[in-house]
């Protein structure tokens, strides 16, 4: 039995999307960091970091959303999983890339675009974050000018992992039209029937105290 812990307004939505794409039955425990559930002893035994998501696959416990999805792709296969070692390496490459190159500046841009309360937003912080995204988004846009998906001609866990991070863009109404290939690819991914319905996602986050350079929220 597979159990997924985490509110679907958190990074757990990435794993719920993957489980649905694989047509896997799973039990959902909507653990929410905002109500203190992730700090309870029972949950900390699953993830001592006190964060969601966590996947329990019949006793095998794994945290970190993109790692969970790579594990599911490798275990259950199908078109979303790798067909050889090279494809597996590309799936890992793009998953690490989006986490290292895109997620933090995109989160900072999204927070200052719509997710912070209006009086807590900074146009300067938003613009600095968007400027940092220009290079990685250009890299992705150029690749998608040559092929429809990240590893070639089919949708895989690489696309799901990257698109699930990029979902913050349309949620925060960030304009991606300057990156036409990226924009079209993202909508292809998010319009898949099994994708988490990001259009219904509506939430805000409090502005944390101190500098925002290492902003780590939406957990």
mmCIF file with all atom_site columns, C-alpha atoms in Angstrom:
data_model
loop_
_atom_site.group_PDB
_atom_site.id
_atom_site.type_symbol
_atom_site.label_atom_id
_atom_site.label_alt_id
_atom_site.label_comp_id
_atom_site.label_asym_id
_atom_site.label_entity_id
_atom_site.label_seq_id
_atom_site.pdbx_PDB_ins_code
_atom_site.Cartn_x
_atom_site.Cartn_y
_atom_site.Cartn_z
_atom_site.occupancy
_atom_site.B_iso_or_equiv
_atom_site.pdbx_formal_charge
_atom_site.auth_seq_id
_atom_site.auth_comp_id
_atom_site.auth_asym_id
_atom_site.auth_atom_id
_atom_site.pdbx_PDB_model_num
ATOM 1   C CA . UNK A 1 1   ? 0.000  0.000  0.000   1.00 0.00 ? 1   UNK A CA 1
ATOM 2   C CA . UNK A 1 2   ? 1.321  3.435  -0.963  1.00 0.00 ? 2   UNK A CA 1
ATOM 3   C CA . UNK A 1 3   ? 0.680  6.376  1.349   1.00 0.00 ? 3   UNK A CA 1
ATOM 4   C CA . UNK A 1 4   ? 1.457  9.966  0.399   1.00 0.00 ? 4   UNK A CA 1
ATOM 5   C CA . UNK A 1 5   ? 1.789  12.501 3.220   1.00 0.00 ? 5   UNK A CA 1
ATOM 6   C CA . UNK A 1 6   ? 1.335  16.194 2.521   1.00 0.00 ? 6   UNK A CA 1
ATOM 7   C CA . UNK A 1 7   ? -1.234 18.813 1.633   1.00 0.00 ? 7   UNK A CA 1
ATOM 8   C CA . UNK A 1 8   ? -1.834 19.072 -2.105  1.00 0.00 ? 8   UNK A CA 1
ATOM 9   C CA . UNK A 1 9   ? -1.114 22.795 -1.755  1.00 0.00 ? 9   UNK A CA 1
ATOM 10  C CA . UNK A 1 10  ? 2.497  21.803 -1.075  1.00 0.00 ? 10  UNK A CA 1
ATOM 11  C CA . UNK A 1 11  ? 5.216  19.980 -2.978  1.00 0.00 ? 11  UNK A CA 1
ATOM 12  C CA . UNK A 1 12  ? 3.174  16.810 -2.371  1.00 0.00 ? 12  UNK A CA 1
ATOM 13  C CA . UNK A 1 13  ? 1.096  17.794 -5.390  1.00 0.00 ? 13  UNK A CA 1
ATOM 14  C CA . UNK A 1 14  ? 4.056  16.790 -7.572  1.00 0.00 ? 14  UNK A CA 1
ATOM 15  C CA . UNK A 1 15  ? 3.940  13.262 -6.214  1.00 0.00 ? 15  UNK A CA 1
ATOM 16  C CA . UNK A 1 16  ? 0.162  13.026 -6.414  1.00 0.00 ? 16  UNK A CA 1
ATOM 17  C CA . UNK A 1 17  ? 0.442  13.948 -10.093 1.00 0.00 ? 17  UNK A CA 1
ATOM 18  C CA . UNK A 1 18  ? 3.042  11.215 -10.636 1.00 0.00 ? 18  UNK A CA 1
ATOM 19  C CA . UNK A 1 19  ? 0.970  8.593  -8.831  1.00 0.00 ? 19  UNK A CA 1
ATOM 20  C CA . UNK A 1 20  ? -2.051 9.479  -10.962 1.00 0.00 ? 20  UNK A CA 1
ATOM 21  C CA . UNK A 1 21  ? -0.026 9.335  -14.187 1.00 0.00 ? 21  UNK A CA 1
ATOM 22  C CA . UNK A 1 22  ? 1.054  5.822  -13.208 1.00 0.00 ? 22  UNK A CA 1
ATOM 23  C CA . UNK A 1 23  ? -2.550 4.834  -12.337 1.00 0.00 ? 23  UNK A CA 1
ATOM 24  C CA . UNK A 1 24  ? -1.427 3.733  -8.880  1.00 0.00 ? 24  UNK A CA 1
ATOM 25  C CA . UNK A 1 25  ? -3.832 3.427  -5.983  1.00 0.00 ? 25  UNK A CA 1
ATOM 26  C CA . UNK A 1 26  ? -2.617 5.363  -2.963  1.00 0.00 ? 26  UNK A CA 1
ATOM 27  C CA . UNK A 1 27  ? -3.819 6.648  0.362   1.00 0.00 ? 27  UNK A CA 1
ATOM 28  C CA . UNK A 1 28  ? -3.467 10.372 0.908   1.00 0.00 ? 28  UNK A CA 1
ATOM 29  C CA . UNK A 1 29  ? -2.705 11.825 4.330   1.00 0.00 ? 29  UNK A CA 1
ATOM 30  C CA . UNK A 1 30  ? -3.124 15.620 3.950   1.00 0.00 ? 30  UNK A CA 1
ATOM 31  C CA . UNK A 1 31  ? -0.422 16.501 6.487   1.00 0.00 ? 31  UNK A CA 1
ATOM 32  C CA . UNK A 1 32  ? -0.110 20.277 6.691   1.00 0.00 ? 32  UNK A CA 1
ATOM 33  C CA . UNK A 1 33  ? 2.968  22.134 7.913   1.00 0.00 ? 33  UNK A CA 1
ATOM 34  C CA . UNK A 1 34  ? 0.853  25.176 8.775   1.00 0.00 ? 34  UNK A CA 1
ATOM 35  C CA . UNK A 1 35  ? -1.061 23.429 11.562  1.00 0.00 ? 35  UNK A CA 1
ATOM 36  C CA . UNK A 1 36  ? 1.992  21.830 13.167  1.00 0.00 ? 36  UNK A CA 1
ATOM 37  C CA . UNK A 1 37  ? 1.318  18.309 11.867  1.00 0.00 ? 37  UNK A CA 1
ATOM 38  C CA . UNK A 1 38  ? 4.818  17.978 10.431  1.00 0.00 ? 38  UNK A CA 1
ATOM 39  C CA . UNK A 1 39  ? 6.336  18.612 13.879  1.00 0.00 ? 39  UNK A CA 1
ATOM 40  C CA . UNK A 1 40  ? 4.548  15.793 15.633  1.00 0.00 ? 40  UNK A CA 1
ATOM 41  C CA . UNK A 1 41  ? 6.674  12.864 16.798  1.00 0.00 ? 41  UNK A CA 1
ATOM 42  C CA . UNK A 1 42  ? 4.782  10.397 14.623  1.00 0.00 ? 42  UNK A CA 1
ATOM 43  C CA . UNK A 1 43  ? 5.539  12.362 11.478  1.00 0.00 ? 43  UNK A CA 1
ATOM 44  C CA . UNK A 1 44  ? 9.142  13.125 12.460  1.00 0.00 ? 44  UNK A CA 1
ATOM 45  C CA . UNK A 1 45  ? 9.777  9.385  12.576  1.00 0.00 ? 45  UNK A CA 1
ATOM 46  C CA . UNK A 1 46  ? 8.965  9.372  8.870   1.00 0.00 ? 46  UNK A CA 1
ATOM 47  C CA . UNK A 1 47  ? 10.882 12.524 7.996   1.00 0.00 ? 47  UNK A CA 1
ATOM 48  C CA . UNK A 1 48  ? 13.099 14.024 10.706  1.00 0.00 ? 48  UNK A CA 1
ATOM 49  C CA . UNK A 1 49  ? 13.335 17.182 8.584   1.00 0.00 ? 49  UNK A CA 1
ATOM 50  C CA . UNK A 1 50  ? 9.710  17.884 9.430   1.00 0.00 ? 50  UNK A CA 1
ATOM 51  C CA . UNK A 1 51  ? 8.722  18.540 5.816   1.00 0.00 ? 51  UNK A CA 1
ATOM 52  C CA . UNK A 1 52  ? 6.330  17.139 3.245   1.00 0.00 ? 52  UNK A CA 1
ATOM 53  C CA . UNK A 1 53  ? 5.933  15.201 1.074   1.00 0.00 ? 53  UNK A CA 1
ATOM 54  C CA . UNK A 1 54  ? 6.764  11.750 2.377   1.00 0.00 ? 54  UNK A CA 1
ATOM 55  C CA . UNK A 1 55  ? 6.003  8.528  0.532   1.00 0.00 ? 55  UNK A CA 1
ATOM 56  C CA . UNK A 1 56  ? 5.522  5.225  2.342   1.00 0.00 ? 56  UNK A CA 1
ATOM 57  C CA . UNK A 1 57  ? 5.614  2.380  -0.176  1.00 0.00 ? 57  UNK A CA 1
ATOM 58  C CA . UNK A 1 58  ? 4.686  -0.677 1.865   1.00 0.00 ? 58  UNK A CA 1
ATOM 59  C CA . UNK A 1 59  ? 7.203  0.227  4.565   1.00 0.00 ? 59  UNK A CA 1
ATOM 60  C CA . UNK A 1 60  ? 9.846  1.864  2.383   1.00 0.00 ? 60  UNK A CA 1
ATOM 61  C CA . UNK A 1 61  ? 9.860  5.547  3.377   1.00 0.00 ? 61  UNK A CA 1
ATOM 62  C CA . UNK A 1 62  ? 11.214 8.271  1.111   1.00 0.00 ? 62  UNK A CA 1
ATOM 63  C CA . UNK A 1 63  ? 11.159 12.060 1.249   1.00 0.00 ? 63  UNK A CA 1
ATOM 64  C CA . UNK A 1 64  ? 12.026 14.843 -1.231  1.00 0.00 ? 64  UNK A CA 1
ATOM 65  C CA . UNK A 1 65  ? 9.369  15.227 -3.912  1.00 0.00 ? 65  UNK A CA 1
ATOM 66  C CA . UNK A 1 66  ? 11.541 14.929 -7.024  1.00 0.00 ? 66  UNK A CA 1
ATOM 67  C CA . UNK A 1 67  ? 13.388 11.892 -5.621  1.00 0.00 ? 67  UNK A CA 1
ATOM 68  C CA . UNK A 1 68  ? 10.037 10.265 -4.865  1.00 0.00 ? 68  UNK A CA 1
ATOM 69  C CA . UNK A 1 69  ? 8.956  10.754 -8.469  1.00 0.00 ? 69  UNK A CA 1
ATOM 70  C CA . UNK A 1 70  ? 12.215 9.372  -9.857  1.00 0.00 ? 70  UNK A CA 1
ATOM 71  C CA . UNK A 1 71  ? 11.808 6.319  -7.615  1.00 0.00 ? 71  UNK A CA 1
ATOM 72  C CA . UNK A 1 72  ? 8.232  5.767  -8.778  1.00 0.00 ? 72  UNK A CA 1
ATOM 73  C CA . UNK A 1 73  ? 9.266  6.110  -12.425 1.00 0.00 ? 73  UNK A CA 1
ATOM 74  C CA . UNK A 1 74  ? 12.056 3.572  -12.023 1.00 0.00 ? 74  UNK A CA 1
ATOM 75  C CA . UNK A 1 75  ? 9.974  1.085  -10.008 1.00 0.00 ? 75  UNK A CA 1
ATOM 76  C CA . UNK A 1 76  ? 6.765  1.146  -12.013 1.00 0.00 ? 76  UNK A CA 1
ATOM 77  C CA . UNK A 1 77  ? 8.177  1.949  -15.448 1.00 0.00 ? 77  UNK A CA 1
ATOM 78  C CA . UNK A 1 78  ? 5.881  2.667  -18.341 1.00 0.00 ? 78  UNK A CA 1
ATOM 79  C CA . UNK A 1 79  ? 6.355  5.593  -20.722 1.00 0.00 ? 79  UNK A CA 1
ATOM 80  C CA . UNK A 1 80  ? 7.200  7.988  -17.876 1.00 0.00 ? 80  UNK A CA 1
ATOM 81  C CA . UNK A 1 81  ? 10.164 5.888  -16.766 1.00 0.00 ? 81  UNK A CA 1
ATOM 82  C CA . UNK A 1 82  ? 13.607 5.363  -18.302 1.00 0.00 ? 82  UNK A CA 1
ATOM 83  C CA . UNK A 1 83  ? 14.209 2.847  -21.078 1.00 0.00 ? 83  UNK A CA 1
ATOM 84  C CA . UNK A 1 84  ? 17.975 2.797  -20.565 1.00 0.00 ? 84  UNK A CA 1
ATOM 85  C CA . UNK A 1 85  ? 20.767 4.228  -18.435 1.00 0.00 ? 85  UNK A CA 1
ATOM 86  C CA . UNK A 1 86  ? 21.138 7.321  -20.618 1.00 0.00 ? 86  UNK A CA 1
ATOM 87  C CA . UNK A 1 87  ? 17.477 8.250  -20.273 1.00 0.00 ? 87  UNK A CA 1
ATOM 88  C CA . UNK A 1 88  ? 17.641 7.702  -16.539 1.00 0.00 ? 88  UNK A CA 1
ATOM 89  C CA . UNK A 1 89  ? 20.634 10.041 -16.348 1.00 0.00 ? 89  UNK A CA 1
ATOM 90  C CA . UNK A 1 90  ? 18.765 12.728 -18.313 1.00 0.00 ? 90  UNK A CA 1
ATOM 91  C CA . UNK A 1 91  ? 15.770 12.427 -15.984 1.00 0.00 ? 91  UNK A CA 1
ATOM 92  C CA . UNK A 1 92  ? 18.036 12.903 -12.993 1.00 0.00 ? 92  UNK A CA 1
ATOM 93  C CA . UNK A 1 93  ? 19.834 15.769 -14.733 1.00 0.00 ? 93  UNK A CA 1
ATOM 94  C CA . UNK A 1 94  ? 16.680 17.780 -15.385 1.00 0.00 ? 94  UNK A CA 1
ATOM 95  C CA . UNK A 1 95  ? 15.280 17.085 -11.923 1.00 0.00 ? 95  UNK A CA 1
ATOM 96  C CA . UNK A 1 96  ? 18.467 18.370 -10.275 1.00 0.00 ? 96  UNK A CA 1
ATOM 97  C CA . UNK A 1 97  ? 18.608 21.262 -12.738 1.00 0.00 ? 97  UNK A CA 1
ATOM 98  C CA . UNK A 1 98  ? 15.145 22.584 -11.931 1.00 0.00 ? 98  UNK A CA 1
ATOM 99  C CA . UNK A 1 99  ? 15.784 22.337 -8.208  1.00 0.00 ? 99  UNK A CA 1
ATOM 100 C CA . UNK A 1 100 ? 19.149 24.115 -8.389  1.00 0.00 ? 100 UNK A CA 1
ATOM 101 C CA . UNK A 1 101 ? 18.547 26.627 -11.183 1.00 0.00 ? 101 UNK A CA 1
ATOM 102 C CA . UNK A 1 102 ? 14.842 27.474 -11.094 1.00 0.00 ? 102 UNK A CA 1
ATOM 103 C CA . UNK A 1 103 ? 12.947 26.680 -7.906  1.00 0.00 ? 103 UNK A CA 1
ATOM 104 C CA . UNK A 1 104 ? 14.322 29.273 -5.463  1.00 0.00 ? 104 UNK A CA 1
ATOM 105 C CA . UNK A 1 105 ? 14.286 32.329 -7.754  1.00 0.00 ? 105 UNK A CA 1
ATOM 106 C CA . UNK A 1 106 ? 10.878 31.314 -9.129  1.00 0.00 ? 106 UNK A CA 1
ATOM 107 C CA . UNK A 1 107 ? 9.489  31.004 -5.614  1.00 0.00 ? 107 UNK A CA 1
ATOM 108 C CA . UNK A 1 108 ? 10.883 34.425 -4.712  1.00 0.00 ? 108 UNK A CA 1
ATOM 109 C CA . UNK A 1 109 ? 9.409  35.952 -7.882  1.00 0.00 ? 109 UNK A CA 1
ATOM 110 C CA . UNK A 1 110 ? 6.039  34.292 -7.306  1.00 0.00 ? 110 UNK A CA 1
ATOM 111 C CA . UNK A 1 111 ? 5.938  35.391 -3.665  1.00 0.00 ? 111 UNK A CA 1
ATOM 112 C CA . UNK A 1 112 ? 6.553  38.999 -4.610  1.00 0.00 ? 112 UNK A CA 1
ATOM 113 C CA . UNK A 1 113 ? 4.152  38.829 -7.562  1.00 0.00 ? 113 UNK A CA 1
ATOM 114 C CA . UNK A 1 114 ? 1.062  37.448 -5.809  1.00 0.00 ? 114 UNK A CA 1
ATOM 115 C CA . UNK A 1 115 ? 1.724  35.098 -2.877  1.00 0.00 ? 115 UNK A CA 1
ATOM 116 C CA . UNK A 1 116 ? 2.809  37.645 -0.265  1.00 0.00 ? 116 UNK A CA 1
ATOM 117 C CA . UNK A 1 117 ? 0.214  40.081 1.066   1.00 0.00 ? 117 UNK A CA 1
ATOM 118 C CA . UNK A 1 118 ? 0.156  43.183 -1.162  1.00 0.00 ? 118 UNK A CA 1
ATOM 119 C CA . UNK A 1 119 ? 1.867  45.356 1.451   1.00 0.00 ? 119 UNK A CA 1
ATOM 120 C CA . UNK A 1 120 ? 4.668  42.785 1.876   1.00 0.00 ? 120 UNK A CA 1
ATOM 121 C CA . UNK A 1 121 ? 5.644  42.520 -1.786  1.00 0.00 ? 121 UNK A CA 1
ATOM 122 C CA . UNK A 1 122 ? 8.790  43.998 -3.293  1.00 0.00 ? 122 UNK A CA 1
ATOM 123 C CA . UNK A 1 123 ? 8.876  44.805 -6.991  1.00 0.00 ? 123 UNK A CA 1
ATOM 124 C CA . UNK A 1 124 ? 12.673 45.015 -6.771  1.00 0.00 ? 124 UNK A CA 1
ATOM 125 C CA . UNK A 1 125 ? 12.984 41.499 -5.317  1.00 0.00 ? 125 UNK A CA 1
ATOM 126 C CA . UNK A 1 126 ? 10.572 40.198 -7.954  1.00 0.00 ? 126 UNK A CA 1
ATOM 127 C CA . UNK A 1 127 ? 12.556 41.747 -10.802 1.00 0.00 ? 127 UNK A CA 1
ATOM 128 C CA . UNK A 1 128 ? 15.901 40.495 -9.448  1.00 0.00 ? 128 UNK A CA 1
ATOM 129 C CA . UNK A 1 129 ? 14.498 36.964 -9.189  1.00 0.00 ? 129 UNK A CA 1
ATOM 130 C CA . UNK A 1 130 ? 13.039 37.084 -12.705 1.00 0.00 ? 130 UNK A CA 1
ATOM 131 C CA . UNK A 1 131 ? 16.372 38.322 -14.049 1.00 0.00 ? 131 UNK A CA 1
ATOM 132 C CA . UNK A 1 132 ? 18.064 35.279 -12.492 1.00 0.00 ? 132 UNK A CA 1
ATOM 133 C CA . UNK A 1 133 ? 15.535 33.040 -14.246 1.00 0.00 ? 133 UNK A CA 1
ATOM 134 C CA . UNK A 1 134 ? 16.303 34.444 -17.690 1.00 0.00 ? 134 UNK A CA 1
ATOM 135 C CA . UNK A 1 135 ? 19.342 32.214 -18.218 1.00 0.00 ? 135 UNK A CA 1
ATOM 136 C CA . UNK A 1 136 ? 17.844 28.841 -17.182 1.00 0.00 ? 136 UNK A CA 1
ATOM 137 C CA . UNK A 1 137 ? 14.563 29.595 -18.935 1.00 0.00 ? 137 UNK A CA 1
ATOM 138 C CA . UNK A 1 138 ? 16.482 30.430 -22.113 1.00 0.00 ? 138 UNK A CA 1
ATOM 139 C CA . UNK A 1 139 ? 18.309 27.098 -21.834 1.00 0.00 ? 139 UNK A CA 1
ATOM 140 C CA . UNK A 1 140 ? 14.983 25.266 -21.546 1.00 0.00 ? 140 UNK A CA 1
ATOM 141 C CA . UNK A 1 141 ? 13.330 27.318 -24.282 1.00 0.00 ? 141 UNK A CA 1
ATOM 142 C CA . UNK A 1 142 ? 16.172 26.551 -26.710 1.00 0.00 ? 142 UNK A CA 1
ATOM 143 C CA . UNK A 1 143 ? 15.988 22.815 -26.002 1.00 0.00 ? 143 UNK A CA 1
ATOM 144 C CA . UNK A 1 144 ? 12.226 22.786 -26.547 1.00 0.00 ? 144 UNK A CA 1
ATOM 145 C CA . UNK A 1 145 ? 12.662 24.500 -29.908 1.00 0.00 ? 145 UNK A CA 1
ATOM 146 C CA . UNK A 1 146 ? 14.344 21.276 -31.058 1.00 0.00 ? 146 UNK A CA 1
ATOM 147 C CA . UNK A 1 147 ? 12.200 18.600 -29.391 1.00 0.00 ? 147 UNK A CA 1
ATOM 148 C CA . UNK A 1 148 ? 8.756  18.408 -27.748 1.00 0.00 ? 148 UNK A CA 1
ATOM 149 C CA . UNK A 1 149 ? 9.867  17.042 -24.374 1.00 0.00 ? 149 UNK A CA 1
ATOM 150 C CA . UNK A 1 150 ? 12.970 17.130 -22.205 1.00 0.00 ? 150 UNK A CA 1
ATOM 151 C CA . UNK A 1 151 ? 14.331 13.686 -23.045 1.00 0.00 ? 151 UNK A CA 1
ATOM 152 C CA . UNK A 1 152 ? 12.998 13.472 -26.605 1.00 0.00 ? 152 UNK A CA 1
ATOM 153 C CA . UNK A 1 153 ? 9.611  12.797 -28.127 1.00 0.00 ? 153 UNK A CA 1
ATOM 154 C CA . UNK A 1 154 ? 7.549  11.632 -25.140 1.00 0.00 ? 154 UNK A CA 1
ATOM 155 C CA . UNK A 1 155 ? 6.404  12.975 -21.782 1.00 0.00 ? 155 UNK A CA 1
ATOM 156 C CA . UNK A 1 156 ? 8.444  11.474 -18.923 1.00 0.00 ? 156 UNK A CA 1
ATOM 157 C CA . UNK A 1 157 ? 9.133  12.006 -15.247 1.00 0.00 ? 157 UNK A CA 1
ATOM 158 C CA . UNK A 1 158 ? 11.693 14.625 -16.292 1.00 0.00 ? 158 UNK A CA 1
ATOM 159 C CA . UNK A 1 159 ? 8.917  16.770 -17.772 1.00 0.00 ? 159 UNK A CA 1
ATOM 160 C CA . UNK A 1 160 ? 6.646  16.133 -14.812 1.00 0.00 ? 160 UNK A CA 1
ATOM 161 C CA . UNK A 1 161 ? 9.304  17.122 -12.285 1.00 0.00 ? 161 UNK A CA 1
ATOM 162 C CA . UNK A 1 162 ? 10.297 20.292 -14.115 1.00 0.00 ? 162 UNK A CA 1
ATOM 163 C CA . UNK A 1 163 ? 6.715  21.286 -14.952 1.00 0.00 ? 163 UNK A CA 1
ATOM 164 C CA . UNK A 1 164 ? 5.579  20.713 -11.383 1.00 0.00 ? 164 UNK A CA 1
ATOM 165 C CA . UNK A 1 165 ? 8.146  23.250 -10.176 1.00 0.00 ? 165 UNK A CA 1
ATOM 166 C CA . UNK A 1 166 ? 7.288  25.622 -13.023 1.00 0.00 ? 166 UNK A CA 1
ATOM 167 C CA . UNK A 1 167 ? 3.602  25.506 -12.034 1.00 0.00 ? 167 UNK A CA 1
ATOM 168 C CA . UNK A 1 168 ? 4.386  28.415 -9.697  1.00 0.00 ? 168 UNK A CA 1
ATOM 169 C CA . UNK A 1 169 ? 4.657  30.580 -12.808 1.00 0.00 ? 169 UNK A CA 1
ATOM 170 C CA . UNK A 1 170 ? 1.024  30.413 -13.921 1.00 0.00 ? 170 UNK A CA 1
ATOM 171 C CA . UNK A 1 171 ? -0.203 30.206 -10.316 1.00 0.00 ? 171 UNK A CA 1
ATOM 172 C CA . UNK A 1 172 ? 1.470  33.569 -9.672  1.00 0.00 ? 172 UNK A CA 1
ATOM 173 C CA . UNK A 1 173 ? 0.488  34.906 -13.119 1.00 0.00 ? 173 UNK A CA 1
ATOM 174 C CA . UNK A 1 174 ? 4.104  35.350 -14.213 1.00 0.00 ? 174 UNK A CA 1
ATOM 175 C CA . UNK A 1 175 ? 4.285  36.149 -17.927 1.00 0.00 ? 175 UNK A CA 1
ATOM 176 C CA . UNK A 1 176 ? 6.210  33.481 -19.850 1.00 0.00 ? 176 UNK A CA 1
ATOM 177 C CA . UNK A 1 177 ? 5.367  34.618 -23.379 1.00 0.00 ? 177 UNK A CA 1
ATOM 178 C CA . UNK A 1 178 ? 8.976  35.717 -23.993 1.00 0.00 ? 178 UNK A CA 1
ATOM 179 C CA . UNK A 1 179 ? 9.835  32.013 -23.798 1.00 0.00 ? 179 UNK A CA 1
ATOM 180 C CA . UNK A 1 180 ? 7.340  30.709 -26.334 1.00 0.00 ? 180 UNK A CA 1
ATOM 181 C CA . UNK A 1 181 ? 8.614  27.128 -26.543 1.00 0.00 ? 181 UNK A CA 1
ATOM 182 C CA . UNK A 1 182 ? 8.817  26.793 -22.770 1.00 0.00 ? 182 UNK A CA 1
ATOM 183 C CA . UNK A 1 183 ? 5.363  28.323 -22.361 1.00 0.00 ? 183 UNK A CA 1
ATOM 184 C CA . UNK A 1 184 ? 3.774  25.944 -24.881 1.00 0.00 ? 184 UNK A CA 1
ATOM 185 C CA . UNK A 1 185 ? 5.512  22.914 -23.352 1.00 0.00 ? 185 UNK A CA 1
ATOM 186 C CA . UNK A 1 186 ? 4.416  23.880 -19.837 1.00 0.00 ? 186 UNK A CA 1
ATOM 187 C CA . UNK A 1 187 ? 0.789  24.159 -20.902 1.00 0.00 ? 187 UNK A CA 1
ATOM 188 C CA . UNK A 1 188 ? 1.029  20.776 -22.676 1.00 0.00 ? 188 UNK A CA 1
ATOM 189 C CA . UNK A 1 189 ? 2.244  19.249 -19.442 1.00 0.00 ? 189 UNK A CA 1
ATOM 190 C CA . UNK A 1 190 ? -0.235 20.977 -17.150 1.00 0.00 ? 190 UNK A CA 1
ATOM 191 C CA . UNK A 1 191 ? -3.175 20.216 -19.453 1.00 0.00 ? 191 UNK A CA 1
ATOM 192 C CA . UNK A 1 192 ? -2.622 16.462 -19.147 1.00 0.00 ? 192 UNK A CA 1
ATOM 193 C CA . UNK A 1 193 ? -5.727 14.736 -17.745 1.00 0.00 ? 193 UNK A CA 1
ATOM 194 C CA . UNK A 1 194 ? -3.849 13.357 -14.714 1.00 0.00 ? 194 UNK A CA 1
ATOM 195 C CA . UNK A 1 195 ? -2.107 16.619 -13.823 1.00 0.00 ? 195 UNK A CA 1
ATOM 196 C CA . UNK A 1 196 ? -2.917 18.232 -10.509 1.00 0.00 ? 196 UNK A CA 1
ATOM 197 C CA . UNK A 1 197 ? -5.514 20.909 -11.214 1.00 0.00 ? 197 UNK A CA 1
ATOM 198 C CA . UNK A 1 198 ? -3.261 23.912 -10.678 1.00 0.00 ? 198 UNK A CA 1
ATOM 199 C CA . UNK A 1 199 ? -6.032 26.271 -11.838 1.00 0.00 ? 199 UNK A CA 1
ATOM 200 C CA . UNK A 1 200 ? -7.895 25.617 -8.604  1.00 0.00 ? 200 UNK A CA 1
ATOM 201 C CA . UNK A 1 201 ? -4.854 26.344 -6.430  1.00 0.00 ? 201 UNK A CA 1
ATOM 202 C CA . UNK A 1 202 ? -5.215 29.560 -4.486  1.00 0.00 ? 202 UNK A CA 1
ATOM 203 C CA . UNK A 1 203 ? -3.046 30.324 -1.482  1.00 0.00 ? 203 UNK A CA 1
ATOM 204 C CA . UNK A 1 204 ? -0.879 32.940 0.133   1.00 0.00 ? 204 UNK A CA 1
ATOM 205 C CA . UNK A 1 205 ? 2.280  32.724 2.209   1.00 0.00 ? 205 UNK A CA 1
ATOM 206 C CA . UNK A 1 206 ? 3.531  34.985 4.995   1.00 0.00 ? 206 UNK A CA 1
ATOM 207 C CA . UNK A 1 207 ? 6.665  36.986 4.367   1.00 0.00 ? 207 UNK A CA 1
ATOM 208 C CA . UNK A 1 208 ? 9.390  35.467 6.558   1.00 0.00 ? 208 UNK A CA 1
ATOM 209 C CA . UNK A 1 209 ? 11.597 37.634 8.750   1.00 0.00 ? 209 UNK A CA 1
ATOM 210 C CA . UNK A 1 210 ? 15.121 38.414 7.644   1.00 0.00 ? 210 UNK A CA 1
ATOM 211 C CA . UNK A 1 211 ? 16.721 38.255 4.169   1.00 0.00 ? 211 UNK A CA 1
ATOM 212 C CA . UNK A 1 212 ? 14.976 36.290 1.438   1.00 0.00 ? 212 UNK A CA 1
ATOM 213 C CA . UNK A 1 213 ? 17.973 35.087 -0.563  1.00 0.00 ? 213 UNK A CA 1
ATOM 214 C CA . UNK A 1 214 ? 17.493 31.520 0.688   1.00 0.00 ? 214 UNK A CA 1
ATOM 215 C CA . UNK A 1 215 ? 13.700 31.615 0.813   1.00 0.00 ? 215 UNK A CA 1
ATOM 216 C CA . UNK A 1 216 ? 12.450 28.113 1.545   1.00 0.00 ? 216 UNK A CA 1
ATOM 217 C CA . UNK A 1 217 ? 8.703  27.979 1.707   1.00 0.00 ? 217 UNK A CA 1
ATOM 218 C CA . UNK A 1 218 ? 5.810  26.246 -0.112  1.00 0.00 ? 218 UNK A CA 1
ATOM 219 C CA . UNK A 1 219 ? 6.860  23.096 1.798   1.00 0.00 ? 219 UNK A CA 1
#
